[in-house]
């Protein structure tokens, strides 16, 4: 039999008893859709119902009618019915407040509650709950507090509906402490309240508080449900608490909630974010229903682990299965394509994006810009940026500016920043650190500094850290430290960066003092970044005692990862000469990386353990561990030192290493090429020196200087000077070490005039103050040409006090030319400066011996005996 329609039973209402009418109204609410539509338009029957006067005579009928309109979304009609009720009860008021909330008339809802209260009605838990919902929507905290006070007064504050509403209000307004206080007022057994406070804690980044609340929940009542677990899994993923996440997973299985779609997706996300992609994939494959969030979580997990091909395969499977794909999925896939080896795949994904309409999404376009910049196709990044046209926003500008910064194009980045300002947009803060990272001009850095002060972003950790690092890089350490002090809540990255800044500018002692200051600050994480910065300061000072103390401190902290991820420890012990400790730490490391291997090889080589350095290098190659350019350079340095004792053996090993370098493709790197030049130079093989130099793709200052010194030390002065001129044409600025090689070349070729010219150019053109070695080289230039009196005058006119090296050089020149008088002056000065050295006595006695004045020779030898100085016996490798 066909069900009665609302229109039909209202027409027959005068024939129906008052008891059956609510039943009819109640049953009409569940009619098919086309029947409910009739109920939404009651123009024809409302007057009939009013004529029966049931609205006035029976309040229950009126409330049923209100409830029906609320369920059918007839909010305006519900209000008309409410206005006709002569004496509404609390249920009527609750229904009309609910109706106003459902129609998003939250201000009216609050006004209705105030009217109710003014008429001396006593609200119940539903009244308070509905009114609190209106306050939440309006962010009306004071109104919520008033409601909660009334609820507390009338005994409804412990009701789960009221309590959870108050917790939600405080959480939405960012007051987690007040929300927690409401929760802790009395013991709670309502699962909704527990879920609200746990979820709120995690959303407010109070993850550990949320997890502790979850532990308390599990120890008592109520039991967690499917709404509890997703928040807890999110906290475990954020904190990388994998083991805790596994235990929560076990609880989800125990309570039978793991098959829920949201819970299952949260489990997949946990394992993926904690790097356990295989477990995430296993759980994902067991899910009966998968949504776009679960697919995206697994794809993102593969991307984070570096398994880009697997991420792309999963994305392809999504397309084949016609699964829903959103912009988060697409941005994760674009992150996987940000690899130079996947250029073809990245272009295919770009075409798919264009075809499916995702190209109009600004977030996707930003990811495309970032992807192309990371694979070195900055021109394609610019093209995507130009295509955005009307979709330009601060985030897009920031992405493009960051792309230019990663490519080292400072001028383009600044130009785009100016355009951002001209279009009236406020730059996104995310591009400021990238911009500061490539600024090497103080004027530009100061402009960015002024902008950070004006906008107040200076106190952002990342911006502040980048800013004082920029000043440090530009050589303004005082300004760098001032900005560091202005950062209110310094994190471990800020401390580590400032410590590194002091170390890099030669203030390693100050760096260690800063670390001691850091230890007095609460809530600062002492991690591997901090350890590396502190140990670099100890390495710079060769301060083994402090290095051991810092090592011991981190061991007491119980941070095994910091202790046994010990590349910085190996480097510190190696540079401080404690190779036994360096080897012990190296052996304890579960995974040997390139830095630790290179540090130990370099430590052996620099401390004279050449065979040990070579054996370790061979062990690394045989074990299949990849070696980097720094390791190769260290080994080449060790081979160069081996040449002193066994030239033929050293050359043979050097040639083998050169072949291995060619195999690895390192020959074009400046550090390796420079080491090859120096190694062949020590072997006396100039042709191979030149070959090694020519293989360098972009020679740096060290490469040029190595080649100049190579020619200079082997008497090829003119060739050395030609290399120096080529170096200047390439735009490379020489340093003080380069000029030592240049002046040595002038000396070996007898180029006195050119020597004076280069010494003058050193000061006037490059603002380099000559040191003792430069003046000694110039004395050698003048002295070799026989102009000894001029050399003596040159020494006496030096702007700095000459040391024993300068006088010793003049003494050697006097011996060559048999000049006794000036030699005597030089010898006296040398002996005065180096009273315990036998060099001055021997050189001066040899001058007298060369001119046949044997009495003077005997006199000098007797003086040596009287002072207790003995001539060091000569020796030779031959």
Short mmCIF file of C-alpha atoms in Angstrom, two decimals, residues 513-766:
data_model
loop_
_atom_site.label_atom_id
_atom_site.label_comp_id
_atom_site.label_asym_id
_atom_site.label_seq_id
_atom_site.Cartn_x
_atom_site.Cartn_y
_atom_site.Cartn_z
CA UNK A 513 83.16 29.23 23.76
CA UNK A 514 79.90 29.65 21.86
CA UNK A 515 79.30 25.90 22.15
CA UNK A 516 79.71 26.19 25.91
CA UNK A 517 77.11 28.99 25.89
CA UNK A 518 74.79 26.75 23.90
CA UNK A 519 74.96 24.06 26.57
CA UNK A 520 73.44 26.49 29.07
CA UNK A 521 70.35 27.07 26.90
CA UNK A 522 67.33 24.88 27.54
CA UNK A 523 65.40 23.06 24.83
CA UNK A 524 68.28 23.11 22.32
CA UNK A 525 68.83 19.83 20.51
CA UNK A 526 72.45 18.70 20.39
CA UNK A 527 72.56 16.73 17.18
CA UNK A 528 75.12 15.72 14.58
CA UNK A 529 75.01 19.18 12.98
CA UNK A 530 76.20 20.74 16.24
CA UNK A 531 78.80 18.02 16.76
CA UNK A 532 80.23 18.59 13.28
CA UNK A 533 80.50 22.35 13.79
CA UNK A 534 82.22 22.01 17.18
CA UNK A 535 84.67 19.36 16.03
CA UNK A 536 85.58 21.49 13.00
CA UNK A 537 86.71 24.20 15.45
CA UNK A 538 88.82 21.65 17.35
CA UNK A 539 90.30 20.42 14.06
CA UNK A 540 91.20 23.96 13.05
CA UNK A 541 93.04 24.52 16.34
CA UNK A 542 94.50 20.99 16.43
CA UNK A 543 92.95 21.05 19.91
CA UNK A 544 92.78 17.33 20.67
CA UNK A 545 91.85 17.72 24.35
CA UNK A 546 88.74 19.80 23.60
CA UNK A 547 87.80 17.42 20.78
CA UNK A 548 87.90 14.45 23.15
CA UNK A 549 85.83 16.35 25.71
CA UNK A 550 83.14 17.14 23.11
CA UNK A 551 83.19 13.52 21.94
CA UNK A 552 82.72 12.34 25.50
CA UNK A 553 79.90 14.82 26.09
CA UNK A 554 77.94 13.50 23.12
CA UNK A 555 78.51 9.92 24.25
CA UNK A 556 76.99 10.83 27.64
CA UNK A 557 73.98 12.28 25.82
CA UNK A 558 73.33 8.78 24.52
CA UNK A 559 72.94 9.94 20.91
CA UNK A 560 74.39 6.88 19.22
CA UNK A 561 73.61 8.24 15.77
CA UNK A 562 75.75 11.31 16.40
CA UNK A 563 78.62 9.31 17.85
CA UNK A 564 78.78 6.57 15.27
CA UNK A 565 77.86 8.71 12.28
CA UNK A 566 81.37 9.82 13.04
CA UNK A 567 82.83 11.39 9.88
CA UNK A 568 83.50 14.59 11.82
CA UNK A 569 85.13 12.59 14.64
CA UNK A 570 87.43 10.75 12.23
CA UNK A 571 88.36 14.07 10.63
CA UNK A 572 89.06 15.71 14.00
CA UNK A 573 91.24 12.87 15.31
CA UNK A 574 93.08 12.64 11.97
CA UNK A 575 93.87 16.36 11.79
CA UNK A 576 94.95 16.39 15.43
CA UNK A 577 97.37 13.52 14.72
CA UNK A 578 95.62 10.94 16.92
CA UNK A 579 95.37 8.34 14.17
CA UNK A 580 94.78 5.49 16.60
CA UNK A 581 91.55 7.08 17.86
CA UNK A 582 90.59 8.02 14.30
CA UNK A 583 90.97 4.41 13.20
CA UNK A 584 89.04 3.16 16.23
CA UNK A 585 86.07 5.44 15.49
CA UNK A 586 86.30 4.52 11.81
CA UNK A 587 86.16 0.79 12.63
CA UNK A 588 83.14 1.30 14.92
CA UNK A 589 81.11 3.08 12.24
CA UNK A 590 78.42 0.72 10.91
CA UNK A 591 78.44 2.50 7.54
CA UNK A 592 81.62 4.04 6.16
CA UNK A 593 80.99 7.12 4.03
CA UNK A 594 83.26 8.99 1.64
CA UNK A 595 84.02 11.79 4.11
CA UNK A 596 85.27 9.49 6.87
CA UNK A 597 87.36 7.47 4.41
CA UNK A 598 88.90 10.59 2.90
CA UNK A 599 89.62 12.05 6.33
CA UNK A 600 91.45 8.93 7.48
CA UNK A 601 93.44 8.62 4.22
CA UNK A 602 94.38 12.30 4.45
CA UNK A 603 95.31 11.90 8.11
CA UNK A 604 97.67 9.03 7.33
CA UNK A 605 99.22 10.93 4.42
CA UNK A 606 99.70 14.21 6.31
CA UNK A 607 101.25 12.49 9.30
CA UNK A 608 103.78 10.57 7.22
CA UNK A 609 102.03 7.17 7.23
CA UNK A 610 102.14 6.98 3.44
CA UNK A 611 101.97 3.21 3.09
CA UNK A 612 99.00 3.04 5.47
CA UNK A 613 97.22 5.70 3.39
CA UNK A 614 97.78 3.72 0.19
CA UNK A 615 96.72 0.41 1.77
CA UNK A 616 93.51 1.99 3.11
CA UNK A 617 92.74 3.43 -0.32
CA UNK A 618 93.21 0.03 -1.93
CA UNK A 619 90.92 -1.55 0.70
CA UNK A 620 88.24 1.02 -0.10
CA UNK A 621 88.41 0.24 -3.82
CA UNK A 622 88.37 -3.53 -3.28
CA UNK A 623 85.37 -3.27 -0.93
CA UNK A 624 83.38 -1.48 -3.63
CA UNK A 625 82.99 1.77 -1.71
CA UNK A 626 82.80 4.81 -3.95
CA UNK A 627 85.63 7.28 -3.51
CA UNK A 628 85.27 11.00 -4.10
CA UNK A 629 87.63 13.63 -5.45
CA UNK A 630 88.82 14.59 -1.96
CA UNK A 631 89.96 11.02 -1.27
CA UNK A 632 91.79 10.88 -4.61
CA UNK A 633 93.51 14.19 -3.88
CA UNK A 634 94.65 12.96 -0.46
CA UNK A 635 96.12 9.78 -1.98
CA UNK A 636 97.91 11.75 -4.69
CA UNK A 637 99.42 13.94 -1.99
CA UNK A 638 100.66 10.83 -0.21
CA UNK A 639 102.19 9.51 -3.46
CA UNK A 640 103.92 12.86 -3.94
CA UNK A 641 105.52 12.53 -0.51
CA UNK A 642 106.58 8.97 -1.35
CA UNK A 643 108.62 10.36 -4.25
CA UNK A 644 111.22 11.73 -1.83
CA UNK A 645 112.20 8.22 -0.79
CA UNK A 646 111.46 6.26 -3.95
CA UNK A 647 110.89 8.38 -7.05
CA UNK A 648 110.47 5.46 -9.42
CA UNK A 649 107.96 3.65 -7.19
CA UNK A 650 106.04 6.88 -6.52
CA UNK A 651 105.81 7.65 -10.24
CA UNK A 652 104.59 4.12 -10.99
CA UNK A 653 101.84 4.35 -8.35
CA UNK A 654 100.97 7.86 -9.53
CA UNK A 655 100.47 6.67 -13.11
CA UNK A 656 98.20 3.86 -11.89
CA UNK A 657 96.18 6.37 -9.89
CA UNK A 658 95.96 8.65 -12.91
CA UNK A 659 94.51 5.77 -14.94
CA UNK A 660 91.97 5.06 -12.17
CA UNK A 661 91.04 8.77 -12.12
CA UNK A 662 90.40 8.68 -15.87
CA UNK A 663 88.20 5.62 -15.35
CA UNK A 664 86.17 7.39 -12.66
CA UNK A 665 85.94 10.61 -14.70
CA UNK A 666 87.49 12.83 -12.02
CA UNK A 667 90.28 14.22 -14.22
CA UNK A 668 88.27 17.35 -15.07
CA UNK A 669 87.77 18.34 -11.42
CA UNK A 670 90.04 21.14 -10.23
CA UNK A 671 91.03 19.51 -6.92
CA UNK A 672 92.09 16.25 -8.58
CA UNK A 673 93.86 17.98 -11.46
CA UNK A 674 95.80 20.20 -9.05
CA UNK A 675 96.93 17.15 -7.07
CA UNK A 676 98.05 15.44 -10.29
CA UNK A 677 100.10 18.52 -11.24
CA UNK A 678 101.81 18.60 -7.83
CA UNK A 679 102.41 14.84 -7.84
CA UNK A 680 104.04 14.86 -11.31
CA UNK A 681 105.99 17.99 -10.35
CA UNK A 682 107.56 16.15 -7.41
CA UNK A 683 108.49 13.38 -9.84
CA UNK A 684 110.11 15.94 -12.15
CA UNK A 685 107.78 15.02 -15.04
CA UNK A 686 106.79 18.40 -16.49
CA UNK A 687 105.05 17.01 -19.58
CA UNK A 688 102.61 15.02 -17.46
CA UNK A 689 102.14 18.08 -15.22
CA UNK A 690 100.91 19.99 -18.25
CA UNK A 691 98.68 17.08 -19.35
CA UNK A 692 97.09 16.93 -15.91
CA UNK A 693 96.52 20.68 -15.93
CA UNK A 694 94.98 20.69 -19.43
CA UNK A 695 92.46 18.03 -18.37
CA UNK A 696 90.92 20.39 -15.80
CA UNK A 697 87.65 21.75 -17.12
CA UNK A 698 87.58 24.94 -15.04
CA UNK A 699 90.93 25.57 -13.32
CA UNK A 700 90.62 27.34 -10.00
CA UNK A 701 93.16 29.40 -8.08
CA UNK A 702 94.86 26.32 -6.63
CA UNK A 703 95.17 24.73 -10.08
CA UNK A 704 96.80 27.81 -11.62
CA UNK A 705 99.11 28.27 -8.63
CA UNK A 706 100.16 24.60 -8.76
CA UNK A 707 101.13 24.93 -12.44
CA UNK A 708 103.03 28.19 -11.83
CA UNK A 709 104.96 26.63 -8.93
CA UNK A 710 105.68 23.55 -11.01
CA UNK A 711 107.42 25.58 -13.74
CA UNK A 712 109.10 27.91 -11.21
CA UNK A 713 110.61 25.09 -9.13
CA UNK A 714 112.02 23.40 -12.23
CA UNK A 715 113.72 26.52 -13.57
CA UNK A 716 111.11 27.28 -16.23
CA UNK A 717 110.58 30.88 -15.17
CA UNK A 718 109.31 32.25 -18.47
CA UNK A 719 106.77 29.43 -18.80
CA UNK A 720 105.60 30.10 -15.24
CA UNK A 721 105.05 33.78 -16.03
CA UNK A 722 103.10 32.89 -19.19
CA UNK A 723 100.79 30.70 -17.10
CA UNK A 724 100.36 33.62 -14.69
CA UNK A 725 99.29 35.92 -17.53
CA UNK A 726 96.80 33.29 -18.75
CA UNK A 727 95.46 33.05 -15.23
CA UNK A 728 94.80 36.79 -15.11
CA UNK A 729 93.05 36.68 -18.49
CA UNK A 730 90.77 33.91 -17.22
CA UNK A 731 89.52 36.25 -14.46
CA UNK A 732 91.07 34.31 -11.59
CA UNK A 733 92.54 36.62 -8.95
CA UNK A 734 95.93 35.54 -7.54
CA UNK A 735 96.60 35.29 -3.83
CA UNK A 736 99.77 35.58 -1.77
CA UNK A 737 100.80 31.96 -2.51
CA UNK A 738 100.52 32.59 -6.26
CA UNK A 739 102.88 35.55 -6.01
CA UNK A 740 105.46 33.43 -4.20
CA UNK A 741 105.52 31.19 -7.27
CA UNK A 742 105.69 34.20 -9.63
CA UNK A 743 108.61 35.79 -7.76
CA UNK A 744 110.37 32.41 -7.62
CA UNK A 745 110.03 32.20 -11.40
CA UNK A 746 111.57 35.69 -11.76
CA UNK A 747 114.43 34.56 -9.54
CA UNK A 748 115.23 31.44 -11.57
CA UNK A 749 115.14 33.41 -14.83
CA UNK A 750 117.08 36.46 -13.59
CA UNK A 751 114.15 38.82 -14.25
CA UNK A 752 114.91 41.57 -11.74
CA UNK A 753 112.86 44.31 -13.39
CA UNK A 754 109.86 41.98 -13.72
CA UNK A 755 110.25 40.93 -10.08
CA UNK A 756 109.98 44.54 -8.91
CA UNK A 757 106.97 45.01 -11.19
CA UNK A 758 105.12 41.96 -9.83
CA UNK A 759 105.88 42.95 -6.22
CA UNK A 760 104.43 46.41 -6.90
CA UNK A 761 101.38 44.92 -8.70
CA UNK A 762 100.76 42.66 -5.74
CA UNK A 763 100.16 45.70 -3.53
CA UNK A 764 98.57 48.16 -5.97
CA UNK A 765 96.41 45.85 -8.10
CA UNK A 766 95.39 43.13 -5.64
#
